[in-house]
Coordinates of C-alpha atoms and ligand atoms in Angstrom, one line a residue:
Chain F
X1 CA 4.8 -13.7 1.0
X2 CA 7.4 -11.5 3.2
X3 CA 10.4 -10.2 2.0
X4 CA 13.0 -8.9 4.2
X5 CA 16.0 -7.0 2.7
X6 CA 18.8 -6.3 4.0
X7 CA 17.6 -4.6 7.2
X8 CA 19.8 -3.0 9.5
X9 CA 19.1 -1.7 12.9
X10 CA 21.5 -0.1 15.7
X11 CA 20.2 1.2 19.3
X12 CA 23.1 4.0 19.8
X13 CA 26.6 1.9 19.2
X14 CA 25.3 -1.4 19.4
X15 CA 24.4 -2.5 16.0
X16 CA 21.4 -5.5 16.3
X17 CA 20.4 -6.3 12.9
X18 CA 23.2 -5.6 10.0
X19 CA 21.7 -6.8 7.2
X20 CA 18.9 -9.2 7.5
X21 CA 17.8 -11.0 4.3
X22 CA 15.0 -13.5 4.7
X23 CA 12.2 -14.8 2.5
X24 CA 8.9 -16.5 4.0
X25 CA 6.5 -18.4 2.1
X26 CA 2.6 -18.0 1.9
X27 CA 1.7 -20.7 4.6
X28 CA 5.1 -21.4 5.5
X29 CA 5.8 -22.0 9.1
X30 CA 9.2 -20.6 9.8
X31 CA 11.3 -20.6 13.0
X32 CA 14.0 -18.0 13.7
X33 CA 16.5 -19.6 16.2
X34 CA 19.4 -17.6 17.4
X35 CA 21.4 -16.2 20.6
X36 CA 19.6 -14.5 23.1
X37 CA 20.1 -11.2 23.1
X38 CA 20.8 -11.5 19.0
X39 CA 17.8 -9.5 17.6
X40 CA 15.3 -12.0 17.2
X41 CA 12.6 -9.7 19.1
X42 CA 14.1 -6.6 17.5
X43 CA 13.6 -8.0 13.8
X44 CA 10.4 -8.7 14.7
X45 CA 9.6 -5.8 15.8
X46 CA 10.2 -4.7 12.5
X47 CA 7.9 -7.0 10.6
X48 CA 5.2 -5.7 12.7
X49 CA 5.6 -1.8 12.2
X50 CA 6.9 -1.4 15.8
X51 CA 10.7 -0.1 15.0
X52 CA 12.1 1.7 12.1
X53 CA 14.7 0.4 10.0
X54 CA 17.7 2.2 9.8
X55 CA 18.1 1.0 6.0
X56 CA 16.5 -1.8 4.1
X57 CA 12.9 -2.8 3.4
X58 CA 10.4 -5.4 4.2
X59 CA 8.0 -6.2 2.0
X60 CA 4.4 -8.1 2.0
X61 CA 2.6 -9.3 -0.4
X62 CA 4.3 -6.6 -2.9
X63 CA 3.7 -4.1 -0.8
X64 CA 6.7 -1.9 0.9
X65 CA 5.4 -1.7 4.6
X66 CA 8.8 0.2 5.8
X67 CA 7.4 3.2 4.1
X68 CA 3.6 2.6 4.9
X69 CA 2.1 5.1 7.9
X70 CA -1.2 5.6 10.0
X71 CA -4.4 3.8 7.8
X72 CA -2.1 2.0 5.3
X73 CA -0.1 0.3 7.8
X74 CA -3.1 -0.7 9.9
X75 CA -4.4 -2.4 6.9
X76 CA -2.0 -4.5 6.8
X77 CA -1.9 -5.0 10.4
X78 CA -5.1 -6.3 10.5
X79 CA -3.9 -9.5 8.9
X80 CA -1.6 -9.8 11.6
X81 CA -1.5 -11.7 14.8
X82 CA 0.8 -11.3 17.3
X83 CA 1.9 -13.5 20.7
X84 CA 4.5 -11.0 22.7
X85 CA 7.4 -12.3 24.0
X86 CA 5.8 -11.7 27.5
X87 CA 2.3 -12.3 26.3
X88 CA 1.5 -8.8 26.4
X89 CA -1.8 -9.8 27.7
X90 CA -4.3 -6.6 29.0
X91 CA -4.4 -6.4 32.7
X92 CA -7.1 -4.3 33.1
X93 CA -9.5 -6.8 31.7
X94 CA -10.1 -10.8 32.5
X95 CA -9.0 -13.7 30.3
X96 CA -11.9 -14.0 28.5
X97 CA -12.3 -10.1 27.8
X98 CA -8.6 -10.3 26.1
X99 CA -9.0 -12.9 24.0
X100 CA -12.7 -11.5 23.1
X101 CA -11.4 -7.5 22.5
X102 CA -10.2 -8.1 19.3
X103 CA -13.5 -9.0 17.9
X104 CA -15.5 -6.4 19.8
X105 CA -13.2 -3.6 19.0
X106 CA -12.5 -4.9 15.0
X107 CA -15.2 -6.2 13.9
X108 CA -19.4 -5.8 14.3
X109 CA -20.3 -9.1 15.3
X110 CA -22.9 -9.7 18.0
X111 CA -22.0 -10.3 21.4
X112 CA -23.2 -13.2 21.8
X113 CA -21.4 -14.8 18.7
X114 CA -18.3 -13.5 20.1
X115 CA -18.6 -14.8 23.3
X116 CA -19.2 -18.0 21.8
X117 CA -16.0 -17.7 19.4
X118 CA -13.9 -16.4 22.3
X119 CA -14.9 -19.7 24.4
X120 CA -14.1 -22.0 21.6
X121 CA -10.5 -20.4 21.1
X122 CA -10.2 -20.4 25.2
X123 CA -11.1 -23.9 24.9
X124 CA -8.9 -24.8 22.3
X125 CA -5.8 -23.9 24.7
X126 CA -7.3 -26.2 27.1
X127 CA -8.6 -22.8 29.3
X128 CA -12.1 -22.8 28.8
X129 CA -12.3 -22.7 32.9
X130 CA -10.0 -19.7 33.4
X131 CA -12.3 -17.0 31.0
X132 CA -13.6 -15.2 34.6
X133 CA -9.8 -14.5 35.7
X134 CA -7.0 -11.9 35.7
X135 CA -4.4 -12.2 34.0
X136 CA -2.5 -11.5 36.9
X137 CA -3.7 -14.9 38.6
X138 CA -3.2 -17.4 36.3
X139 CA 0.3 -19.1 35.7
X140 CA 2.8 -18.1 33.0
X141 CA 2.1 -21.4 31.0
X142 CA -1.7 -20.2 30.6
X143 CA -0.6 -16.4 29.9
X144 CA 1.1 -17.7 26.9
X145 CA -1.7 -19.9 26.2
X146 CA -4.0 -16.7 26.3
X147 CA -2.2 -14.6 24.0
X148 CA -2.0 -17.8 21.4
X149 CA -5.6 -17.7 21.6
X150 CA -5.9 -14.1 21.3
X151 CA -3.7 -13.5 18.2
X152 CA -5.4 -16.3 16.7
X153 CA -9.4 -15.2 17.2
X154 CA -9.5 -13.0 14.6
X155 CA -8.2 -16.0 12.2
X156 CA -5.1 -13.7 10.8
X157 CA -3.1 -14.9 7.7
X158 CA 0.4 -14.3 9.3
X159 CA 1.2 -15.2 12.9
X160 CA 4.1 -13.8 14.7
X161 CA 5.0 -15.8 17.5
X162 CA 8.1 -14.6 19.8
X163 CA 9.2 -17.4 21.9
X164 CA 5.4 -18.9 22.4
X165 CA 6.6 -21.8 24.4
X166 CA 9.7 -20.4 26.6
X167 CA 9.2 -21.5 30.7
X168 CA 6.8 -23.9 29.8
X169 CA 6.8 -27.7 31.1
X170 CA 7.6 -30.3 28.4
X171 CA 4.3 -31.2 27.8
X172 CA 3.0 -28.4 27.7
X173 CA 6.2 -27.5 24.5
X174 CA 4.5 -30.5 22.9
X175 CA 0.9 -29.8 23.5
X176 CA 1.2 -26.5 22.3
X177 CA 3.5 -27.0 19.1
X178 CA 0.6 -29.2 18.4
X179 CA -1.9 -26.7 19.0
X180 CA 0.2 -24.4 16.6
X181 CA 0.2 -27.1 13.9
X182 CA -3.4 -27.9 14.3
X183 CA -4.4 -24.9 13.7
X184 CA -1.9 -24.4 10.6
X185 CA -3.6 -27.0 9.1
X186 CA -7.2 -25.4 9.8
X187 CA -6.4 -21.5 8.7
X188 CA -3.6 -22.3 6.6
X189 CA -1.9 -18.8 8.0
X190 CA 1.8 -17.8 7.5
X191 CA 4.0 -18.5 10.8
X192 CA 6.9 -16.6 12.0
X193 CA 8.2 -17.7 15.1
X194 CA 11.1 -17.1 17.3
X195 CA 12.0 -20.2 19.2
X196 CA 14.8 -22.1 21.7
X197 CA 12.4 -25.0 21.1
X198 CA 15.5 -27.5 20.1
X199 CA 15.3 -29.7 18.5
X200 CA 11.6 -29.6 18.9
X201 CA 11.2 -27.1 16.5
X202 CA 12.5 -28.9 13.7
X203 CA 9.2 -31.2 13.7
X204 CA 6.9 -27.9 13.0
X205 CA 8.9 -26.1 11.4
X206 CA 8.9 -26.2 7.2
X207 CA 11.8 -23.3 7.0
X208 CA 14.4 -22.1 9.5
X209 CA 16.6 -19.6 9.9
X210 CA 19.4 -18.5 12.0
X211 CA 19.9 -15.4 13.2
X212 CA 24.0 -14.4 13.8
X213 CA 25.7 -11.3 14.6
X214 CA 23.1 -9.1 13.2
X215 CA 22.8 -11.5 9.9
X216 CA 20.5 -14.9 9.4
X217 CA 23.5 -17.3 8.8
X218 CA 21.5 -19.9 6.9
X219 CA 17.9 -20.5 6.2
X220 CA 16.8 -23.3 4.2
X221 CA 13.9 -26.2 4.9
X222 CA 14.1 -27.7 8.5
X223 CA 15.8 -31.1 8.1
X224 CA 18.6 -29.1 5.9
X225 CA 19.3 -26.7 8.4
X226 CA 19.2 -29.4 11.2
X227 CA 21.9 -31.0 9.3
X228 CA 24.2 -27.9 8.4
X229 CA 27.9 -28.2 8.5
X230 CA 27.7 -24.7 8.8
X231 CA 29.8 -24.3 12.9
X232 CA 27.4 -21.7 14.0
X233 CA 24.6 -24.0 13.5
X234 CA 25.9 -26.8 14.6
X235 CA 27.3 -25.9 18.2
X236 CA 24.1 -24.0 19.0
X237 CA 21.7 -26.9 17.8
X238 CA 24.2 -28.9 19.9
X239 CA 24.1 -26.4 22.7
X240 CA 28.0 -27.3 22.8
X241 CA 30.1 -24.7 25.0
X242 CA 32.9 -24.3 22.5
X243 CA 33.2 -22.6 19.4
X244 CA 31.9 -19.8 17.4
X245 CA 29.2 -18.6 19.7
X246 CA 30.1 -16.8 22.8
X247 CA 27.7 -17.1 25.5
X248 CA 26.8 -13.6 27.0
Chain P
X1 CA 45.8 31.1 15.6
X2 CA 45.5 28.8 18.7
X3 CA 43.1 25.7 18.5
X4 CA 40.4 26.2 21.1
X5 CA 41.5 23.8 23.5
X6 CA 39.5 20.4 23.3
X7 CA 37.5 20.8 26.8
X8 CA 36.2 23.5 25.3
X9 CA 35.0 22.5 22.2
X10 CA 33.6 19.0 24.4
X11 CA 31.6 21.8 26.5
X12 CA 29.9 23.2 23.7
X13 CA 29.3 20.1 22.2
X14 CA 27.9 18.7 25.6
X15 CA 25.4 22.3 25.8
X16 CA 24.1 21.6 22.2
X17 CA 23.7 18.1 22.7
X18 CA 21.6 19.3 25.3
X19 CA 19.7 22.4 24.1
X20 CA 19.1 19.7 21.1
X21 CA 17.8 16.9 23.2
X22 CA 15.4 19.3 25.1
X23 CA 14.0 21.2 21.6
X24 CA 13.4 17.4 20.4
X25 CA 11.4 16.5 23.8
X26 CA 9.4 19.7 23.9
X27 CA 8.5 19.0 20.5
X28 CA 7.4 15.3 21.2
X29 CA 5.5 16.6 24.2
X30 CA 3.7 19.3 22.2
X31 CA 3.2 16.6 19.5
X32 CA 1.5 14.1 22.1
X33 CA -1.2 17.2 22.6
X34 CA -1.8 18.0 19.0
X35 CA -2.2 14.1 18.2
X36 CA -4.7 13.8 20.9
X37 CA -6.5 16.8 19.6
X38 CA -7.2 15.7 16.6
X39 CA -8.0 11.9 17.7
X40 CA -10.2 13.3 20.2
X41 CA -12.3 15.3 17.8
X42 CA -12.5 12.1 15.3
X43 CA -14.5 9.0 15.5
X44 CA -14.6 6.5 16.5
X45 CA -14.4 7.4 20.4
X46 CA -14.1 4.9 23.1
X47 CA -17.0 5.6 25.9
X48 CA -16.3 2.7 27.5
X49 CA -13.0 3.7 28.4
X50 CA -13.9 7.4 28.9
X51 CA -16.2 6.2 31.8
X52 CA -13.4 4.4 33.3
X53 CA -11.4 7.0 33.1
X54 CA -13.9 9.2 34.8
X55 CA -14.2 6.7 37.8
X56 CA -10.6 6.6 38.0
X57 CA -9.5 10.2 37.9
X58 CA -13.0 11.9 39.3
X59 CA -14.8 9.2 41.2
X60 CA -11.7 7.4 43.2
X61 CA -10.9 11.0 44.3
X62 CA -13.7 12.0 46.4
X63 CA -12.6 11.0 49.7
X64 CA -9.5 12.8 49.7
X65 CA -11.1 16.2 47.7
X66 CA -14.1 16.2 50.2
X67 CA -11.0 15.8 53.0
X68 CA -8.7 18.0 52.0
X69 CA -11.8 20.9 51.5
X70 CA -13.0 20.6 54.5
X71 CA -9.5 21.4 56.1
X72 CA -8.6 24.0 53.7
X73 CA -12.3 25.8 54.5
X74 CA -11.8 25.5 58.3
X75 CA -8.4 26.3 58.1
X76 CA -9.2 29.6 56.2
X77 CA -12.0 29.8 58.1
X78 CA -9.7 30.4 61.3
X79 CA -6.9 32.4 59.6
X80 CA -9.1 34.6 57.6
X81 CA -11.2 35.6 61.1
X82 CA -8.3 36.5 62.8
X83 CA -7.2 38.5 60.4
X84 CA -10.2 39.7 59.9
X85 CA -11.0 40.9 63.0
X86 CA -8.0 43.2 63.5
X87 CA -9.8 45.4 61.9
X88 CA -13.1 44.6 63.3
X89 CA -14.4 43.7 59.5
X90 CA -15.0 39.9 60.7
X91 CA -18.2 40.1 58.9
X92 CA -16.6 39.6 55.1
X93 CA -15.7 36.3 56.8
X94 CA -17.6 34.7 54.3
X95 CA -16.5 36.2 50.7
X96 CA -13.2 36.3 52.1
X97 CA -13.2 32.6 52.0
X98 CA -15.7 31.9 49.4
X99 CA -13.3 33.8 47.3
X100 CA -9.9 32.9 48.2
X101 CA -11.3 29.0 47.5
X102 CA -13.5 29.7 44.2
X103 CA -10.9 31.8 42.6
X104 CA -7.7 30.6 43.9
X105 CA -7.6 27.5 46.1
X106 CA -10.3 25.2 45.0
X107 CA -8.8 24.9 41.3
X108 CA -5.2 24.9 42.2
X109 CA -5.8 22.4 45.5
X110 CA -7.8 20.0 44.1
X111 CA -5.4 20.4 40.8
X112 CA -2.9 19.0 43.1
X113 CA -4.3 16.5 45.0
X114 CA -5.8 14.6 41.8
X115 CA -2.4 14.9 40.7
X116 CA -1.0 13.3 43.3
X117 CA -3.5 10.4 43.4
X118 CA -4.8 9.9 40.2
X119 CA -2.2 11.6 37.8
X120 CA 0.5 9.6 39.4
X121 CA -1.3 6.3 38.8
X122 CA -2.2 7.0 35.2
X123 CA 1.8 7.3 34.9
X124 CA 2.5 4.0 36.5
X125 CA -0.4 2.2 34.3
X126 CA 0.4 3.8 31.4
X127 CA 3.8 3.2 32.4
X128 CA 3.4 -0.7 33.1
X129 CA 1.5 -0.9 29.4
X130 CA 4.2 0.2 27.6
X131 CA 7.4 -1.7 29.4
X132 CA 4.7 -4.8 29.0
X133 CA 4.1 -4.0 25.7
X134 CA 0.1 -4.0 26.1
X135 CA 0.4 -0.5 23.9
X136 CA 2.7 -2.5 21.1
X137 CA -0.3 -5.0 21.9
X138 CA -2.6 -2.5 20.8
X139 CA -0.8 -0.8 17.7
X140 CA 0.0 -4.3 16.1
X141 CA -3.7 -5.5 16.4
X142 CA -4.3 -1.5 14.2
X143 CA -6.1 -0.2 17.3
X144 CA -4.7 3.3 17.9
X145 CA -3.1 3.3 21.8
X146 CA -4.0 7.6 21.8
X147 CA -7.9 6.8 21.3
X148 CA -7.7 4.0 23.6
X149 CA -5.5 5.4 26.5
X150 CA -4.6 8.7 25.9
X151 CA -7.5 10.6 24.6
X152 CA -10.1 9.5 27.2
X153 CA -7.8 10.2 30.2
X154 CA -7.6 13.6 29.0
X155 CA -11.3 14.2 28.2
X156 CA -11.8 12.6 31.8
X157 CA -9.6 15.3 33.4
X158 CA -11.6 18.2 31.4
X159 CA -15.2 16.8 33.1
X160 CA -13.7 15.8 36.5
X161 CA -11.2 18.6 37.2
X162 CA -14.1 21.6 37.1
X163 CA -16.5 19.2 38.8
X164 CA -13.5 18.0 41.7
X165 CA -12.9 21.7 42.3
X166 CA -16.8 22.4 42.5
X167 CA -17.0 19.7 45.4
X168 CA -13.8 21.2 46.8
X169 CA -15.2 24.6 46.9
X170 CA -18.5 23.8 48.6
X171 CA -16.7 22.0 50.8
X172 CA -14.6 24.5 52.1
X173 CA -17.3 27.0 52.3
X174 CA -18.9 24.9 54.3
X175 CA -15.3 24.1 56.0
X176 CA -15.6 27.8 56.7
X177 CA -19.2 28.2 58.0
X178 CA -18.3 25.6 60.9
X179 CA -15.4 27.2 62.1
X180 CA -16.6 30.9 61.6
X181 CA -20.2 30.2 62.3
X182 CA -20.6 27.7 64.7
X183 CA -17.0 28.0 66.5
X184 CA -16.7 31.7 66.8
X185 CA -19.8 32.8 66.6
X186 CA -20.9 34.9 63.3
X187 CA -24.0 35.0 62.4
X188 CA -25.0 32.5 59.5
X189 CA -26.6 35.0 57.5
X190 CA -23.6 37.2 57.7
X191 CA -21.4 34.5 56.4
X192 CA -23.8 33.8 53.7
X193 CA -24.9 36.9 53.2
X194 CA -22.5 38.8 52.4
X195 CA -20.7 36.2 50.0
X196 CA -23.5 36.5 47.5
X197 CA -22.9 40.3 47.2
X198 CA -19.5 39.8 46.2
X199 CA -18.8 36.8 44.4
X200 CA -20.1 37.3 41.1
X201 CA -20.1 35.0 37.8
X202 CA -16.7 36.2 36.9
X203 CA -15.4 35.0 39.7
X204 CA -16.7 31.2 39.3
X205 CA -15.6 31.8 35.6
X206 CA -12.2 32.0 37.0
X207 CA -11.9 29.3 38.9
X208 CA -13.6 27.0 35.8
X209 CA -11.0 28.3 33.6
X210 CA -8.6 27.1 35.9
X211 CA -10.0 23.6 36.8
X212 CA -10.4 23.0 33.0
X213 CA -6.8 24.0 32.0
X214 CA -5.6 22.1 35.1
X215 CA -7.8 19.0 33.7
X216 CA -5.8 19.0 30.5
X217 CA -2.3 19.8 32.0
X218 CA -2.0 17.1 34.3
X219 CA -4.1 14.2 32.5
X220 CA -1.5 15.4 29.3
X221 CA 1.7 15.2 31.4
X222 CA 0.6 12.3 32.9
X223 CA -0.1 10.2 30.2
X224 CA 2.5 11.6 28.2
X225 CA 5.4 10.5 31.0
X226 CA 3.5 7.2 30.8
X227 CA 3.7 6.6 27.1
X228 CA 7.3 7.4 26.8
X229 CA 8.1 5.5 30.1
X230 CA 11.9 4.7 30.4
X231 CA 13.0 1.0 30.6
X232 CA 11.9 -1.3 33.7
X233 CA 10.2 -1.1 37.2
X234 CA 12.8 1.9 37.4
X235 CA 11.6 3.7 34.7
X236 CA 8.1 3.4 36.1
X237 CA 9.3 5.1 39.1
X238 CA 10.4 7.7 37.4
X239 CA 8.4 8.7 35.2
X240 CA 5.9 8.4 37.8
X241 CA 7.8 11.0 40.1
X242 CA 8.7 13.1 37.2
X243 CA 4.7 13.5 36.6
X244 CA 3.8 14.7 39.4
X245 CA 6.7 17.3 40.2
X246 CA 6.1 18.5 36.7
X247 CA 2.3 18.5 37.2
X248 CA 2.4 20.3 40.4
X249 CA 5.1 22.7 39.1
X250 CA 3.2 23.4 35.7
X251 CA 0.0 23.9 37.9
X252 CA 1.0 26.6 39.8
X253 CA 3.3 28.4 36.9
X254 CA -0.1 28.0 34.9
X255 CA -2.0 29.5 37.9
X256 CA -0.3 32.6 38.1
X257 CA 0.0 33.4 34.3
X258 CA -4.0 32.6 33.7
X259 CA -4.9 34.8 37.2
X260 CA -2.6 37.5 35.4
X261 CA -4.9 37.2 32.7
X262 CA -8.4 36.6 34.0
X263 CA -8.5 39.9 36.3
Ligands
ATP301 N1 14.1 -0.5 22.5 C1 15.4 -0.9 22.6 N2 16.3 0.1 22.9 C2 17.6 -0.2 23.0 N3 18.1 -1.4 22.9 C3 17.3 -2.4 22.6 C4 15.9 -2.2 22.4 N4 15.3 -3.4 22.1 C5 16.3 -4.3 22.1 N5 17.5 -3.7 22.3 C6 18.8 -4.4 22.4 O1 18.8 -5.2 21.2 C7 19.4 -6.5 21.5 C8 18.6 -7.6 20.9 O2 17.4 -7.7 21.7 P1 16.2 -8.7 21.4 O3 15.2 -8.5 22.4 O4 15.9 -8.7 20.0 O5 16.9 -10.1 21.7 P2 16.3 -11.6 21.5 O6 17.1 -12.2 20.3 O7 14.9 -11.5 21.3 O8 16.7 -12.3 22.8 P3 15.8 -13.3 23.7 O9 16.0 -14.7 23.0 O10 16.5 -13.3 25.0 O11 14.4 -12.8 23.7 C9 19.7 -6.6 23.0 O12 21.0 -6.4 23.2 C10 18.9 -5.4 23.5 O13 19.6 -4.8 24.6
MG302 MG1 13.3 -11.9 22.4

């Protein structure tokens, strides 16, 4: 379970997060929806050990990571996965090479086991063609595909995924919130993922949250959320011009 | 008792903003060092990316240190004889430039060139990795981004800076021969000749002092402007430039303090 406790950030004058609580569930598939431009990224950023908290604490399992350093904090990053915002992918190295370094720099299998894993998990995005390119030379659809596929070969127990689905074709939104749930129901991990998805979102989603001038306005389980009197909610759900939100 | 008046007070404010800012950044710079240090001399370490490094900074370098040897040995070659034979002592020729290139040249030459091929392209790929966030990439999946990018450029530069300048060297002697042997006619065995009586070890230690320190100074700023890259394509282009003037500046401040030292 992760706790997140009134966590505040500020980059200079312009305050981010200001006081985020949030509470996610072991297995729980939650979806962080908000402005752009409203944190999302930065908070988690934070989950994963990337920024420092100007105040406030996150908490795993028990376990205070905003104070954890160097070994401790890489022990609990090994149970981590992680799909960038911009996939993040290595450039240096071919499609298949990304999604295998994980497993040849973390673990002691053989290569030939994972090769075989890293094709499965290619081929489970539908690339199992692809393995032999750059990054650089495949479309942005298939990058994102290739960082899903490489945060999830190491079968983590909590996912982050910012934006996993953002530029991509319809289909390809629905074929790969289906990949996502698939594989929730096969490895049972934690999800936490940042999403414009709407209202697709609210099908794979158990939990969701939005985040609001530095604060998460309302969480609660999916259908709730989707049916919030709360005016934030509703105009952005709506995508409706006026009200609250300014768009900027 | 008159308030200073407030410009005043802004301008000291504005100098120890400064004089703050700078401390802080000499201390992350002298921080990067340390932290590489002390990854570099713990396992595990990453051969695979050490070699890559090595082709990178040593091997994709050859054309232009065999090319810009060459030159600098003819060049000397021609400048050294005329000089040279104003007072009719054309026949140190040879130590004349075997010297000026082992001791002096050679390190600081080749020092610069790598910089400005190599050094300047380990800032832009660092560079791109961070704004990309391939190093983030890296530190969430508890791989450590100094053993994986930072350390091995570094160890690269100690191998390939001494063995750059040893190319560069030979090169230029040989620069040297052609235009003082076989151009204006001294004898080969004076050219050789004579530069084994008076280059001695101490010399050649010298000049390896100088390619190794060079090795770490640029490979360090390098990656270091890199890994605390700015925001954007701009910041890449920055940092990049920043790099190499501080590379080529630190090279030659570095130069004269070590050939102060090592008499
Ligand atoms: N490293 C940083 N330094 C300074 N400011 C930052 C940094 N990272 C983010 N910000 C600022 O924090 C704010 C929130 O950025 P963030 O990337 O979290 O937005 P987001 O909610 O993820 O938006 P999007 O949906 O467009 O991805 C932005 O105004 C951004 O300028
Ligand atoms: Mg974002």
């Amino acid at each position: 379970m992760i706790l997140v406790e009134n966590l505040r950030k500020s980059f200079g004058e312009q305050q981010v997060l200001n006081g985020v609580n949030l509470e996610i569930g072991k297995g729980e598939i939650l979806v962080i929806i908000g402005q752009s431009g409203g944190g999302k990224s930065v908070l988690l950023k934070h989950l994963l050990g990337l920024l420092e908290a100007d105040d406030g604490r996150i908490v795993v399992d028990g376990v205070d990571v905003t104070s954890l350093r160097g070994r401790a904090l890489d022990d609990v990053r090994r149970r981590y996965g992680v799909v960038f915002q911009g996939g993040a992918l290595f450039d240096s190295m071919s499609v298949f090479d990304n999604v295998a370094f994980p497993l040849r720099e973390r673990t002691h299998l053989r290569e030939s086991e994972i090769s075989a894993r890293a094709k499965a998990k290619l081929e489970q995005v539908g690339l199992a063609t692809m393995g032999h390119k750059n990054p650089a030379e495949i479309s942005g659809g298939m990058r994102k595909r290739v960082a899903i596929a490489r945060a999830l070969i190491t079968e983590p127990e909590i996912v982050f995924f910012d934006e996993p689905t953002t530029g991509l074709d319809p289909v390809l939104v629905s074929a790969i919130h289906r990949l996502i749930l698939e594989l929730h129901s096969r490895f049972h991990f934690t999800a936490v993922m940042v999403s414009h998805e709407i209202p697709e979102i609210f099908q794979i989603a158990q939990k969701v949250a939005m985040l609001h001038d530095g604060r998460i306005v309302e969480s609660g389980p999916a259908d709730l959320i989707q049916a919030s009197e709360n005016p934030v909610i509703r105009q952005f759900i709506r995508g409706d011009p006026e009200g609250p939100l300014q768009a900027h | 008792m008159n308030a200073a008046p407030s410009w005043i007070l802004d301008l000291v404010a504005l100098v120890g903003r400064l004089a703050l800012n700078m401390a802080a950044a000499l201390g992350r710079f002298g921080l990067f060092l340390a932290q590489a240090v002390v990854f570099m001399l713990t396992p595990p370490f990453k051969g695979r990316q050490l070699l890559s490094r090595i082709h990178f900074i040593g091997f994709n370098s050859l054309v232009i240190i065999v090319l810009t040897g060459a030159f600098t040995g003819m060049v000397l070659g021609l400048q050294v004889f005329i000089t040279l034979s104003r007072f009719g002592s054309e026949a140190f020729l040879g130590p004349a430039v075997a010297l000026s290139l082992i001791r002096e040249l050679g390190p600081v030459l080749a020092a610069l060139m790598v910089t400005g091929r190599a050094g300047s392209a380990l800032t832009a790929e660092i560079g791109i990795m961070r704004i990309t966030e391939q190093i983030d990439a890296l530190t969430v999946m508890a791989l450590n981004p100094y053993r994986y990018l930072v350390v091995p450029s570094i160890v690269a530069g100690l191998i390939t800076f001494p063995l750059m300048t040893a190319i560069f060297d030979t090169v230029g002697i040989f620069g040297g021969y052609l235009v003082g042997v076989k151009l204006l006619g001294l004898s080969r065995g004076t050219y050789f000749g004579e530069m084994t009586t008076f280059v001695d070890l101490g010399d050649i230690a010298t000049g390896v002092w100088k390619s190794l320190s060079f090795g770490v100074l640029v490979t360090w700023v390098c990656a270091y402007k890199g890994f605390y890259v700015g925001h954007g394509a701009e910041g890449v282009a920055r940092a990049t430039t920043q790099a190499v003037v501080l590379s080529s500046v630190l090279i030659l401040v570095w130069d004269y303090f070590l050939g102060s030292v090592l008499q």
